[in-house]
């Protein structure tokens, strides 16, 4: 059992190192994504990343110190995390980023009516023009039957071929077309990773618990 235990121990340590890196990446994603998603969603991602990071550090310490108490605590935390991830998969609304981006387009277009230039960032980001098409700007007297430079490639509207003819609603939908599939895949990978680490932690915790009992006798 010694060789097998050592393998499990170092495997658990390695997985926890990867788990910690994943937690850091989740924190970075939540931080960089702030403003590109609903605030409550961003907060949830940051909290999840923090929990993953803390749990991984706890698991590393438990494995290195060969402490049954720390490992069982670690197992309990992993179970809680497993439940949270499962709940997130079940209740997480689909297309969060796409819906938020679409709402941003709608809000910016409404603001464009009274504050010209409000669509510039979106139009540059998605290479689009107007809400539905460049024709939308014909309805805004400020632009006098023209379009802003952000509607054209390299901000150069002198050449008609540079005009982005497709509206921003369509472009956003295209940009986030695979969001649901990608997010669902990542959620299941996260869940599977948790299950693997949980299994290793339980095996190791049982082994060290039994070993301590033998020593006590």
CSV table of C-alpha atoms in Angstrom, one decimal:
chain,number,residue,atom,x,y,z
A,1,UNK,CA,0.0,0.0,0.0
A,2,UNK,CA,3.0,2.3,0.6
A,3,UNK,CA,3.8,2.8,-3.1
A,4,UNK,CA,0.1,3.2,-4.0
A,5,UNK,CA,-0.4,5.6,-1.2
A,6,UNK,CA,2.6,7.6,-2.3
A,7,UNK,CA,1.3,7.7,-5.8
A,8,UNK,CA,-2.1,8.9,-4.6
A,9,UNK,CA,-0.6,11.4,-2.3
A,10,UNK,CA,1.5,13.1,-5.0
A,11,UNK,CA,-1.3,12.8,-7.5
A,12,UNK,CA,-3.5,14.7,-5.1
A,13,UNK,CA,-0.8,17.3,-4.6
A,14,UNK,CA,-0.4,17.7,-8.3
A,15,UNK,CA,-4.2,17.9,-8.9
A,16,UNK,CA,-4.4,20.5,-6.1
A,17,UNK,CA,-1.7,22.5,-7.8
A,18,UNK,CA,-3.7,22.5,-11.0
A,19,UNK,CA,-6.8,23.2,-9.0
A,20,UNK,CA,-5.1,26.3,-7.4
A,21,UNK,CA,-4.0,27.5,-10.9
A,22,UNK,CA,-7.6,27.0,-12.1
A,23,UNK,CA,-8.8,29.1,-9.1
A,24,UNK,CA,-6.4,31.9,-10.0
A,25,UNK,CA,-7.6,31.8,-13.6
A,26,UNK,CA,-11.2,32.0,-12.5
A,27,UNK,CA,-10.4,35.0,-10.4
A,28,UNK,CA,-8.6,36.7,-13.3
A,29,UNK,CA,-11.5,35.9,-15.6
A,30,UNK,CA,-14.0,37.3,-13.1
A,31,UNK,CA,-11.9,40.4,-12.6
A,32,UNK,CA,-11.3,41.1,-16.3
A,33,UNK,CA,-14.9,40.3,-17.1
A,34,UNK,CA,-16.2,42.8,-14.7
A,35,UNK,CA,-18.4,45.2,-16.7
A,36,UNK,CA,-18.9,42.6,-19.5
A,37,UNK,CA,-21.3,40.6,-17.5
A,38,UNK,CA,-24.0,41.2,-14.8
A,39,UNK,CA,-22.4,42.3,-11.5
A,40,UNK,CA,-23.9,39.4,-9.6
A,41,UNK,CA,-22.6,36.9,-12.1
A,42,UNK,CA,-19.1,38.5,-11.9
A,43,UNK,CA,-19.2,38.4,-8.1
A,44,UNK,CA,-20.3,34.7,-8.2
A,45,UNK,CA,-17.3,33.9,-10.4
A,46,UNK,CA,-14.9,35.7,-8.1
A,47,UNK,CA,-16.3,33.9,-5.1
A,48,UNK,CA,-16.0,30.5,-6.8
A,49,UNK,CA,-12.4,31.3,-7.8
A,50,UNK,CA,-11.6,32.2,-4.2
A,51,UNK,CA,-13.2,29.1,-2.8
A,52,UNK,CA,-11.3,26.9,-5.3
A,53,UNK,CA,-8.0,28.5,-4.4
A,54,UNK,CA,-8.5,28.2,-0.7
A,55,UNK,CA,-9.7,24.6,-0.9
A,56,UNK,CA,-6.7,23.7,-3.1
A,57,UNK,CA,-4.2,25.1,-0.6
A,58,UNK,CA,-5.9,23.3,2.2
A,59,UNK,CA,-5.7,20.0,0.2
A,60,UNK,CA,-2.0,20.5,-0.5
A,61,UNK,CA,-1.3,21.0,3.2
A,62,UNK,CA,-3.3,18.0,4.2
A,63,UNK,CA,-1.6,15.8,1.7
A,64,UNK,CA,1.9,17.0,2.6
A,65,UNK,CA,1.4,16.8,6.4
A,66,UNK,CA,-0.5,13.4,6.1
A,67,UNK,CA,-3.1,14.8,8.5
A,68,UNK,CA,-6.4,12.8,8.6
A,69,UNK,CA,-8.2,15.7,10.2
A,70,UNK,CA,-7.1,18.1,7.5
A,71,UNK,CA,-7.9,15.6,4.8
A,72,UNK,CA,-11.4,14.9,6.1
A,73,UNK,CA,-12.0,18.7,6.4
A,74,UNK,CA,-10.7,19.0,2.8
A,75,UNK,CA,-13.1,16.2,1.7
A,76,UNK,CA,-16.0,18.1,3.3
A,77,UNK,CA,-15.1,21.3,1.6
A,78,UNK,CA,-14.9,19.4,-1.8
A,79,UNK,CA,-18.3,18.0,-1.2
A,80,UNK,CA,-19.7,21.5,-0.6
A,81,UNK,CA,-17.9,22.7,-3.7
A,82,UNK,CA,-19.3,19.8,-5.7
A,83,UNK,CA,-22.8,20.7,-4.6
A,84,UNK,CA,-22.2,24.4,-5.5
A,85,UNK,CA,-20.9,23.5,-8.9
A,86,UNK,CA,-23.8,21.1,-9.5
A,87,UNK,CA,-26.3,23.8,-8.5
A,88,UNK,CA,-24.5,26.3,-10.7
A,89,UNK,CA,-24.9,23.9,-13.7
A,90,UNK,CA,-28.6,23.3,-13.0
A,91,UNK,CA,-29.6,26.9,-12.3
A,92,UNK,CA,-27.1,28.9,-14.3
A,93,UNK,CA,-29.0,30.8,-17.0
A,94,UNK,CA,-27.8,30.2,-20.5
A,95,UNK,CA,-26.3,32.9,-22.8
A,96,UNK,CA,-25.5,35.2,-19.9
A,97,UNK,CA,-22.7,37.1,-21.8
A,98,UNK,CA,-24.7,37.3,-25.0
A,99,UNK,CA,-27.8,38.6,-23.4
A,100,UNK,CA,-25.8,41.1,-21.4
A,101,UNK,CA,-24.0,42.2,-24.6
A,102,UNK,CA,-27.3,42.5,-26.5
A,103,UNK,CA,-28.7,44.6,-23.7
A,104,UNK,CA,-25.6,46.8,-23.9
A,105,UNK,CA,-26.2,47.3,-27.6
A,106,UNK,CA,-29.8,48.2,-27.0
A,107,UNK,CA,-29.0,50.7,-24.2
A,108,UNK,CA,-26.2,52.2,-26.2
A,109,UNK,CA,-28.4,52.6,-29.3
A,110,UNK,CA,-31.0,54.4,-27.2
A,111,UNK,CA,-28.4,56.7,-25.8
A,112,UNK,CA,-27.0,57.3,-29.3
A,113,UNK,CA,-30.3,59.1,-30.1
A,114,UNK,CA,-29.4,61.9,-27.7
A,115,UNK,CA,-25.7,61.5,-27.2
A,116,UNK,CA,-24.0,60.7,-30.5
A,117,UNK,CA,-20.9,58.6,-30.2
A,118,UNK,CA,-22.4,56.2,-27.6
A,119,UNK,CA,-22.2,53.3,-30.0
A,120,UNK,CA,-18.5,53.9,-31.0
A,121,UNK,CA,-17.0,51.4,-28.6
A,122,UNK,CA,-19.4,48.6,-29.6
A,123,UNK,CA,-19.1,49.3,-33.3
A,124,UNK,CA,-15.3,49.2,-33.1
A,125,UNK,CA,-15.3,46.1,-31.0
A,126,UNK,CA,-17.7,44.0,-33.2
A,127,UNK,CA,-17.0,45.7,-36.6
A,128,UNK,CA,-20.7,46.6,-37.0
A,129,UNK,CA,-22.8,49.7,-37.6
A,130,UNK,CA,-26.1,50.7,-36.0
A,131,UNK,CA,-28.5,48.5,-34.2
A,132,UNK,CA,-29.7,46.5,-37.2
A,133,UNK,CA,-27.7,48.0,-40.0
A,134,UNK,CA,-26.0,51.2,-41.1
A,135,UNK,CA,-29.4,52.4,-42.4
A,136,UNK,CA,-30.4,53.0,-38.7
A,137,UNK,CA,-28.3,56.2,-38.7
A,138,UNK,CA,-30.6,57.7,-41.4
A,139,UNK,CA,-33.1,58.1,-38.5
A,140,UNK,CA,-30.8,60.3,-36.5
A,141,UNK,CA,-30.8,63.9,-37.7
A,142,UNK,CA,-27.4,64.6,-36.1
A,143,UNK,CA,-25.6,62.4,-38.6
A,144,UNK,CA,-27.2,64.1,-41.6
A,145,UNK,CA,-27.6,60.9,-43.6
A,146,UNK,CA,-24.1,59.8,-42.8
A,147,UNK,CA,-22.5,57.4,-40.3
A,148,UNK,CA,-19.9,57.8,-37.6
A,149,UNK,CA,-16.3,56.9,-38.3
A,150,UNK,CA,-16.6,53.9,-35.9
A,151,UNK,CA,-18.8,52.3,-38.5
A,152,UNK,CA,-15.9,52.0,-40.9
A,153,UNK,CA,-12.7,49.9,-41.0
A,154,UNK,CA,-9.8,51.9,-39.6
A,155,UNK,CA,-12.2,54.7,-38.9
A,156,UNK,CA,-12.0,55.7,-42.5
A,157,UNK,CA,-15.4,56.2,-44.2
A,158,UNK,CA,-14.1,57.9,-47.3
A,159,UNK,CA,-14.0,54.6,-49.0
A,160,UNK,CA,-17.5,53.1,-49.1
A,161,UNK,CA,-16.1,49.6,-49.1
A,162,UNK,CA,-14.9,50.2,-45.5
A,163,UNK,CA,-18.4,50.5,-44.2
A,164,UNK,CA,-19.6,47.8,-41.8
A,165,UNK,CA,-23.0,47.0,-43.3
A,166,UNK,CA,-24.1,44.5,-40.7
A,167,UNK,CA,-25.8,45.7,-37.5
A,168,UNK,CA,-24.5,45.2,-34.0
A,169,UNK,CA,-27.3,43.0,-32.9
A,170,UNK,CA,-26.5,40.4,-35.5
A,171,UNK,CA,-22.7,40.7,-34.9
A,172,UNK,CA,-23.1,40.2,-31.1
A,173,UNK,CA,-25.3,37.1,-31.7
A,174,UNK,CA,-22.7,35.7,-34.1
A,175,UNK,CA,-19.9,36.5,-31.6
A,176,UNK,CA,-21.6,34.6,-28.8
A,177,UNK,CA,-23.1,31.8,-30.9
A,178,UNK,CA,-21.1,29.1,-29.1
A,179,UNK,CA,-21.3,30.5,-25.6
A,180,UNK,CA,-23.8,28.0,-24.3
A,181,UNK,CA,-21.9,25.0,-25.6
A,182,UNK,CA,-18.5,26.3,-24.3
A,183,UNK,CA,-19.8,27.3,-20.9
A,184,UNK,CA,-21.6,24.0,-20.4
A,185,UNK,CA,-18.5,22.1,-21.4
A,186,UNK,CA,-16.4,24.1,-18.9
A,187,UNK,CA,-18.9,23.5,-16.1
A,188,UNK,CA,-18.8,19.7,-16.6
A,189,UNK,CA,-15.0,19.7,-16.8
A,190,UNK,CA,-15.0,21.6,-13.5
A,191,UNK,CA,-17.4,19.1,-12.0
A,192,UNK,CA,-15.4,16.1,-13.2
A,193,UNK,CA,-12.2,17.6,-11.9
A,194,UNK,CA,-13.8,18.0,-8.5
A,195,UNK,CA,-15.0,14.4,-8.5
A,196,UNK,CA,-11.5,13.1,-9.3
A,197,UNK,CA,-9.8,15.1,-6.6
A,198,UNK,CA,-12.6,14.2,-4.1
A,199,UNK,CA,-12.0,10.5,-4.8
A,200,UNK,CA,-8.3,10.7,-4.3
A,201,UNK,CA,-8.8,12.7,-1.1
A,202,UNK,CA,-11.2,10.2,0.4
A,203,UNK,CA,-8.8,7.3,-0.4
A,204,UNK,CA,-5.9,9.1,1.2
A,205,UNK,CA,-8.0,10.3,4.2
A,206,UNK,CA,-9.1,6.7,4.9
A,207,UNK,CA,-5.6,5.4,4.6
A,208,UNK,CA,-4.1,7.9,7.0
A,209,UNK,CA,-7.0,7.5,9.4
A,210,UNK,CA,-6.5,3.7,9.5
A,211,UNK,CA,-2.8,4.1,9.9
A,212,UNK,CA,-3.2,6.4,12.9
A,213,UNK,CA,-5.5,3.9,14.5
A,214,UNK,CA,-3.0,1.2,14.1
A,215,UNK,CA,-0.3,3.4,15.6
A,216,UNK,CA,-2.6,4.1,18.6
A,217,UNK,CA,-2.8,0.4,19.3
